[in-house]
């Protein structure tokens, strides 16, 4: 067996594996900043970086359909709706004391436990599974689209209902804010009458 035909191992990573590791570290760092920052707008923007990093990881795994769905639905819809919600509710742009509930240790314990359980489940399920990057593409748009619209039509439609519910929620919050402002503002007739009474 020649050196070129030798299988790649952990001590001889390929360029794709190195890129996957580097993008994963950047994505992990962006996710940590997202959940630790006290500025809501910065958290939303760092969430864009996190979801974009996940899309790049899917591309490196030759799952192009999932990567573009990640960009279109999560980055292009969910994060945009989140930013609209922040603007419509007039959330503070700077540091917000409401972003820190004081339960950091329980939240950290839950996060570490959830991450450990997820890593264990994924590792146990795909222990002996290897992705052949040089073989036939298994995550192309055509293959994934056929599987999606044959077996996963209902979850796909449920996702569109989720996006519609988020949009309706943003509209309701904006209308409620406008109604509260109208109720708190003094009417023009009362103001002019008060001025005449003072005179």
PDB file of C-alpha atoms in Angstrom:
ATOM      1  CA  UNK A   1       0.000   0.000   0.000  1.00  0.00           C
ATOM      2  CA  UNK A   2       1.423   3.354  -1.029  1.00  0.00           C
ATOM      3  CA  UNK A   3       1.463   6.418   1.179  1.00  0.00           C
ATOM      4  CA  UNK A   4      -1.074   8.204  -1.020  1.00  0.00           C
ATOM      5  CA  UNK A   5      -3.532   5.333  -0.731  1.00  0.00           C
ATOM      6  CA  UNK A   6      -3.201   5.109   3.051  1.00  0.00           C
ATOM      7  CA  UNK A   7      -6.410   6.018   4.898  1.00  0.00           C
ATOM      8  CA  UNK A   8      -6.496   9.302   6.763  1.00  0.00           C
ATOM      9  CA  UNK A   9      -6.470   9.123  10.539  1.00  0.00           C
ATOM     10  CA  UNK A  10      -6.731  11.522  13.437  1.00  0.00           C
ATOM     11  CA  UNK A  11      -2.993  12.298  13.203  1.00  0.00           C
ATOM     12  CA  UNK A  12      -3.182  13.154   9.482  1.00  0.00           C
ATOM     13  CA  UNK A  13      -6.268  15.342   9.047  1.00  0.00           C
ATOM     14  CA  UNK A  14      -7.319  16.621   5.665  1.00  0.00           C
ATOM     15  CA  UNK A  15      -7.908  20.254   4.797  1.00  0.00           C
ATOM     16  CA  UNK A  16     -11.675  19.796   5.067  1.00  0.00           C
ATOM     17  CA  UNK A  17     -11.327  18.349   8.574  1.00  0.00           C
ATOM     18  CA  UNK A  18      -9.095  21.237   9.673  1.00  0.00           C
ATOM     19  CA  UNK A  19     -11.565  23.760   8.241  1.00  0.00           C
ATOM     20  CA  UNK A  20     -14.430  21.936   9.982  1.00  0.00           C
ATOM     21  CA  UNK A  21     -12.605  22.178  13.315  1.00  0.00           C
ATOM     22  CA  UNK A  22     -11.744  25.877  12.907  1.00  0.00           C
ATOM     23  CA  UNK A  23     -15.285  26.841  11.871  1.00  0.00           C
ATOM     24  CA  UNK A  24     -16.621  24.792  14.776  1.00  0.00           C
ATOM     25  CA  UNK A  25     -14.460  26.707  17.250  1.00  0.00           C
ATOM     26  CA  UNK A  26     -15.613  30.052  15.822  1.00  0.00           C
ATOM     27  CA  UNK A  27     -19.238  28.898  15.984  1.00  0.00           C
ATOM     28  CA  UNK A  28     -18.827  27.752  19.578  1.00  0.00           C
ATOM     29  CA  UNK A  29     -17.270  31.078  20.567  1.00  0.00           C
ATOM     30  CA  UNK A  30     -20.087  33.022  18.889  1.00  0.00           C
ATOM     31  CA  UNK A  31     -22.676  30.859  20.666  1.00  0.00           C
ATOM     32  CA  UNK A  32     -21.046  31.541  24.040  1.00  0.00           C
ATOM     33  CA  UNK A  33     -21.054  35.285  23.375  1.00  0.00           C
ATOM     34  CA  UNK A  34     -24.718  35.073  22.322  1.00  0.00           C
ATOM     35  CA  UNK A  35     -25.836  33.642  25.657  1.00  0.00           C
ATOM     36  CA  UNK A  36     -23.506  35.714  27.859  1.00  0.00           C
ATOM     37  CA  UNK A  37     -23.802  39.243  26.444  1.00  0.00           C
ATOM     38  CA  UNK A  38     -26.151  41.713  28.120  1.00  0.00           C
ATOM     39  CA  UNK A  39     -26.899  43.662  24.949  1.00  0.00           C
ATOM     40  CA  UNK A  40     -29.905  42.228  23.155  1.00  0.00           C
ATOM     41  CA  UNK A  41     -28.993  43.559  19.720  1.00  0.00           C
ATOM     42  CA  UNK A  42     -25.457  42.195  20.009  1.00  0.00           C
ATOM     43  CA  UNK A  43     -26.892  38.834  21.065  1.00  0.00           C
ATOM     44  CA  UNK A  44     -29.064  38.754  17.934  1.00  0.00           C
ATOM     45  CA  UNK A  45     -26.105  39.628  15.697  1.00  0.00           C
ATOM     46  CA  UNK A  46     -23.874  37.016  17.305  1.00  0.00           C
ATOM     47  CA  UNK A  47     -26.711  34.538  16.782  1.00  0.00           C
ATOM     48  CA  UNK A  48     -26.411  35.290  13.055  1.00  0.00           C
ATOM     49  CA  UNK A  49     -22.706  34.380  13.231  1.00  0.00           C
ATOM     50  CA  UNK A  50     -23.534  31.163  15.096  1.00  0.00           C
ATOM     51  CA  UNK A  51     -26.180  30.041  12.622  1.00  0.00           C
ATOM     52  CA  UNK A  52     -23.966  31.020   9.706  1.00  0.00           C
ATOM     53  CA  UNK A  53     -21.158  28.907  11.132  1.00  0.00           C
ATOM     54  CA  UNK A  54     -23.516  25.943  11.345  1.00  0.00           C
ATOM     55  CA  UNK A  55     -24.419  26.458   7.691  1.00  0.00           C
ATOM     56  CA  UNK A  56     -20.724  26.361   6.764  1.00  0.00           C
ATOM     57  CA  UNK A  57     -20.338  23.135   8.752  1.00  0.00           C
ATOM     58  CA  UNK A  58     -23.194  21.588   6.770  1.00  0.00           C
ATOM     59  CA  UNK A  59     -21.507  22.646   3.531  1.00  0.00           C
ATOM     60  CA  UNK A  60     -18.262  21.013   4.630  1.00  0.00           C
ATOM     61  CA  UNK A  61     -20.244  17.822   5.290  1.00  0.00           C
ATOM     62  CA  UNK A  62     -21.597  17.996   1.690  1.00  0.00           C
ATOM     63  CA  UNK A  63     -25.139  18.635   2.969  1.00  0.00           C
ATOM     64  CA  UNK A  64     -25.780  21.629   0.749  1.00  0.00           C
ATOM     65  CA  UNK A  65     -29.569  21.522   1.016  1.00  0.00           C
ATOM     66  CA  UNK A  66     -29.498  21.642   4.823  1.00  0.00           C
ATOM     67  CA  UNK A  67     -26.931  24.451   4.676  1.00  0.00           C
ATOM     68  CA  UNK A  68     -29.120  26.667   2.496  1.00  0.00           C
ATOM     69  CA  UNK A  69     -32.193  25.862   4.572  1.00  0.00           C
ATOM     70  CA  UNK A  70     -30.179  26.965   7.613  1.00  0.00           C
ATOM     71  CA  UNK A  71     -29.358  30.266   5.925  1.00  0.00           C
ATOM     72  CA  UNK A  72     -32.791  30.966   4.452  1.00  0.00           C
ATOM     73  CA  UNK A  73     -34.976  29.948   7.387  1.00  0.00           C
ATOM     74  CA  UNK A  74     -32.897  30.629  10.481  1.00  0.00           C
ATOM     75  CA  UNK A  75     -30.591  33.467   9.419  1.00  0.00           C
ATOM     76  CA  UNK A  76     -32.965  35.002   6.888  1.00  0.00           C
ATOM     77  CA  UNK A  77     -36.246  34.615   8.776  1.00  0.00           C
ATOM     78  CA  UNK A  78     -35.970  33.822  12.475  1.00  0.00           C
ATOM     79  CA  UNK A  79     -33.183  36.282  13.242  1.00  0.00           C
ATOM     80  CA  UNK A  80     -34.837  38.996  11.130  1.00  0.00           C
ATOM     81  CA  UNK A  81     -38.104  38.472  13.017  1.00  0.00           C
ATOM     82  CA  UNK A  82     -36.154  38.629  16.283  1.00  0.00           C
ATOM     83  CA  UNK A  83     -34.621  41.965  15.269  1.00  0.00           C
ATOM     84  CA  UNK A  84     -38.048  43.268  14.218  1.00  0.00           C
ATOM     85  CA  UNK A  85     -39.398  42.219  17.606  1.00  0.00           C
ATOM     86  CA  UNK A  86     -36.607  44.123  19.357  1.00  0.00           C
ATOM     87  CA  UNK A  87     -37.316  47.218  17.301  1.00  0.00           C
ATOM     88  CA  UNK A  88     -41.097  47.083  17.610  1.00  0.00           C
ATOM     89  CA  UNK A  89     -41.008  46.598  21.375  1.00  0.00           C
ATOM     90  CA  UNK A  90     -38.364  49.343  21.719  1.00  0.00           C
ATOM     91  CA  UNK A  91     -35.917  47.134  23.567  1.00  0.00           C
ATOM     92  CA  UNK A  92     -32.866  48.950  24.982  1.00  0.00           C
ATOM     93  CA  UNK A  93     -29.967  49.192  22.547  1.00  0.00           C
ATOM     94  CA  UNK A  94     -27.224  49.266  25.191  1.00  0.00           C
ATOM     95  CA  UNK A  95     -26.612  47.069  28.205  1.00  0.00           C
ATOM     96  CA  UNK A  96     -29.845  45.710  29.611  1.00  0.00           C
ATOM     97  CA  UNK A  97     -30.050  44.686  33.285  1.00  0.00           C
ATOM     98  CA  UNK A  98     -33.051  42.505  32.439  1.00  0.00           C
ATOM     99  CA  UNK A  99     -30.816  40.234  30.346  1.00  0.00           C
ATOM    100  CA  UNK A 100     -29.231  38.793  33.516  1.00  0.00           C
ATOM    101  CA  UNK A 101     -31.643  36.919  35.776  1.00  0.00           C
ATOM    102  CA  UNK A 102     -29.032  36.000  38.395  1.00  0.00           C
ATOM    103  CA  UNK A 103     -29.451  32.248  37.829  1.00  0.00           C
ATOM    104  CA  UNK A 104     -26.149  31.710  36.082  1.00  0.00           C
ATOM    105  CA  UNK A 105     -25.094  28.599  37.983  1.00  0.00           C
ATOM    106  CA  UNK A 106     -28.359  26.653  37.428  1.00  0.00           C
ATOM    107  CA  UNK A 107     -28.376  27.768  33.776  1.00  0.00           C
ATOM    108  CA  UNK A 108     -24.757  26.658  33.367  1.00  0.00           C
ATOM    109  CA  UNK A 109     -25.529  23.283  34.957  1.00  0.00           C
ATOM    110  CA  UNK A 110     -28.504  22.748  32.641  1.00  0.00           C
ATOM    111  CA  UNK A 111     -26.443  23.808  29.600  1.00  0.00           C
ATOM    112  CA  UNK A 112     -23.544  21.472  30.457  1.00  0.00           C
ATOM    113  CA  UNK A 113     -25.932  18.579  31.141  1.00  0.00           C
ATOM    114  CA  UNK A 114     -27.817  19.150  27.881  1.00  0.00           C
ATOM    115  CA  UNK A 115     -24.581  19.423  25.883  1.00  0.00           C
ATOM    116  CA  UNK A 116     -23.218  16.245  27.472  1.00  0.00           C
ATOM    117  CA  UNK A 117     -26.417  14.325  26.733  1.00  0.00           C
ATOM    118  CA  UNK A 118     -26.463  15.563  23.136  1.00  0.00           C
ATOM    119  CA  UNK A 119     -22.816  14.657  22.541  1.00  0.00           C
ATOM    120  CA  UNK A 120     -23.351  11.203  24.052  1.00  0.00           C
ATOM    121  CA  UNK A 121     -26.458  10.513  21.947  1.00  0.00           C
ATOM    122  CA  UNK A 122     -24.832  11.659  18.692  1.00  0.00           C
ATOM    123  CA  UNK A 123     -21.601   9.779  19.431  1.00  0.00           C
ATOM    124  CA  UNK A 124     -23.458   6.593  20.306  1.00  0.00           C
ATOM    125  CA  UNK A 125     -25.710   6.814  17.230  1.00  0.00           C
ATOM    126  CA  UNK A 126     -22.918   7.523  14.725  1.00  0.00           C
ATOM    127  CA  UNK A 127     -20.040   5.708  16.389  1.00  0.00           C
ATOM    128  CA  UNK A 128     -19.084   3.633  13.347  1.00  0.00           C
ATOM    129  CA  UNK A 129     -20.399   5.992  10.651  1.00  0.00           C
ATOM    130  CA  UNK A 130     -17.937   7.811   8.425  1.00  0.00           C
ATOM    131  CA  UNK A 131     -18.781  10.393   5.778  1.00  0.00           C
ATOM    132  CA  UNK A 132     -17.083   9.668   2.468  1.00  0.00           C
ATOM    133  CA  UNK A 133     -16.386  13.116   1.042  1.00  0.00           C
ATOM    134  CA  UNK A 134     -15.075  11.611  -2.214  1.00  0.00           C
ATOM    135  CA  UNK A 135     -17.993   9.241  -2.789  1.00  0.00           C
ATOM    136  CA  UNK A 136     -21.413   9.937  -4.295  1.00  0.00           C
ATOM    137  CA  UNK A 137     -23.084  12.986  -2.820  1.00  0.00           C
ATOM    138  CA  UNK A 138     -25.716  11.969  -0.282  1.00  0.00           C
ATOM    139  CA  UNK A 139     -26.786  15.407   0.883  1.00  0.00           C
ATOM    140  CA  UNK A 140     -27.404  17.148  -2.427  1.00  0.00           C
ATOM    141  CA  UNK A 141     -30.507  19.204  -3.085  1.00  0.00           C
ATOM    142  CA  UNK A 142     -32.080  16.543  -5.291  1.00  0.00           C
ATOM    143  CA  UNK A 143     -31.592  13.629  -2.878  1.00  0.00           C
ATOM    144  CA  UNK A 144     -32.635  15.588   0.207  1.00  0.00           C
ATOM    145  CA  UNK A 145     -35.582  17.214  -1.591  1.00  0.00           C
ATOM    146  CA  UNK A 146     -36.969  13.854  -2.682  1.00  0.00           C
ATOM    147  CA  UNK A 147     -36.702  12.500   0.870  1.00  0.00           C
ATOM    148  CA  UNK A 148     -38.142  15.701   2.342  1.00  0.00           C
ATOM    149  CA  UNK A 149     -41.260  15.911   0.197  1.00  0.00           C
ATOM    150  CA  UNK A 150     -41.938  12.177   0.390  1.00  0.00           C
ATOM    151  CA  UNK A 151     -41.501  11.489   4.108  1.00  0.00           C
ATOM    152  CA  UNK A 152     -41.200  14.853   5.905  1.00  0.00           C
ATOM    153  CA  UNK A 153     -43.928  17.027   4.379  1.00  0.00           C
ATOM    154  CA  UNK A 154     -45.823  17.597   7.649  1.00  0.00           C
ATOM    155  CA  UNK A 155     -42.796  18.854   9.681  1.00  0.00           C
ATOM    156  CA  UNK A 156     -41.808  21.055   6.728  1.00  0.00           C
ATOM    157  CA  UNK A 157     -45.241  22.692   6.690  1.00  0.00           C
ATOM    158  CA  UNK A 158     -45.225  22.982  10.499  1.00  0.00           C
ATOM    159  CA  UNK A 159     -42.056  25.057  10.200  1.00  0.00           C
ATOM    160  CA  UNK A 160     -43.850  27.557   7.970  1.00  0.00           C
ATOM    161  CA  UNK A 161     -46.621  27.811  10.586  1.00  0.00           C
ATOM    162  CA  UNK A 162     -43.920  28.562  13.188  1.00  0.00           C
ATOM    163  CA  UNK A 163     -42.583  31.446  11.104  1.00  0.00           C
ATOM    164  CA  UNK A 164     -46.116  32.779  10.577  1.00  0.00           C
ATOM    165  CA  UNK A 165     -46.768  32.623  14.339  1.00  0.00           C
ATOM    166  CA  UNK A 166     -43.577  34.583  15.016  1.00  0.00           C
ATOM    167  CA  UNK A 167     -44.617  37.269  12.523  1.00  0.00           C
ATOM    168  CA  UNK A 168     -48.119  37.527  14.030  1.00  0.00           C
ATOM    169  CA  UNK A 169     -46.578  37.786  17.509  1.00  0.00           C
ATOM    170  CA  UNK A 170     -44.375  40.694  16.398  1.00  0.00           C
ATOM    171  CA  UNK A 171     -47.428  42.491  14.967  1.00  0.00           C
ATOM    172  CA  UNK A 172     -49.425  41.947  18.176  1.00  0.00           C
ATOM    173  CA  UNK A 173     -46.586  43.312  20.310  1.00  0.00           C
ATOM    174  CA  UNK A 174     -46.262  46.400  18.129  1.00  0.00           C
ATOM    175  CA  UNK A 175     -50.007  47.110  18.223  1.00  0.00           C
ATOM    176  CA  UNK A 176     -50.055  46.680  22.005  1.00  0.00           C
ATOM    177  CA  UNK A 177     -47.209  49.173  22.368  1.00  0.00           C
ATOM    178  CA  UNK A 178     -49.016  51.713  20.183  1.00  0.00           C
ATOM    179  CA  UNK A 179     -52.230  51.248  22.190  1.00  0.00           C
ATOM    180  CA  UNK A 180     -50.384  51.847  25.474  1.00  0.00           C
ATOM    181  CA  UNK A 181     -48.795  55.014  24.088  1.00  0.00           C
ATOM    182  CA  UNK A 182     -52.171  56.304  22.884  1.00  0.00           C
ATOM    183  CA  UNK A 183     -53.733  55.622  26.294  1.00  0.00           C
ATOM    184  CA  UNK A 184     -50.954  57.424  28.163  1.00  0.00           C
ATOM    185  CA  UNK A 185     -50.847  60.531  25.948  1.00  0.00           C
ATOM    186  CA  UNK A 186     -53.164  63.442  26.958  1.00  0.00           C
ATOM    187  CA  UNK A 187     -55.856  64.391  24.474  1.00  0.00           C
ATOM    188  CA  UNK A 188     -55.554  67.781  22.664  1.00  0.00           C
ATOM    189  CA  UNK A 189     -58.993  68.998  23.838  1.00  0.00           C
ATOM    190  CA  UNK A 190     -58.151  68.371  27.483  1.00  0.00           C
ATOM    191  CA  UNK A 191     -54.827  70.100  27.114  1.00  0.00           C
ATOM    192  CA  UNK A 192     -56.357  73.260  25.609  1.00  0.00           C
ATOM    193  CA  UNK A 193     -59.050  73.303  28.305  1.00  0.00           C
ATOM    194  CA  UNK A 194     -56.450  73.050  31.002  1.00  0.00           C
ATOM    195  CA  UNK A 195     -54.589  75.983  29.495  1.00  0.00           C
ATOM    196  CA  UNK A 196     -57.772  78.092  29.446  1.00  0.00           C
ATOM    197  CA  UNK A 197     -58.457  77.184  33.053  1.00  0.00           C
ATOM    198  CA  UNK A 198     -54.988  78.309  34.056  1.00  0.00           C
ATOM    199  CA  UNK A 199     -55.461  81.616  32.308  1.00  0.00           C
TER     200      UNK A 199
END
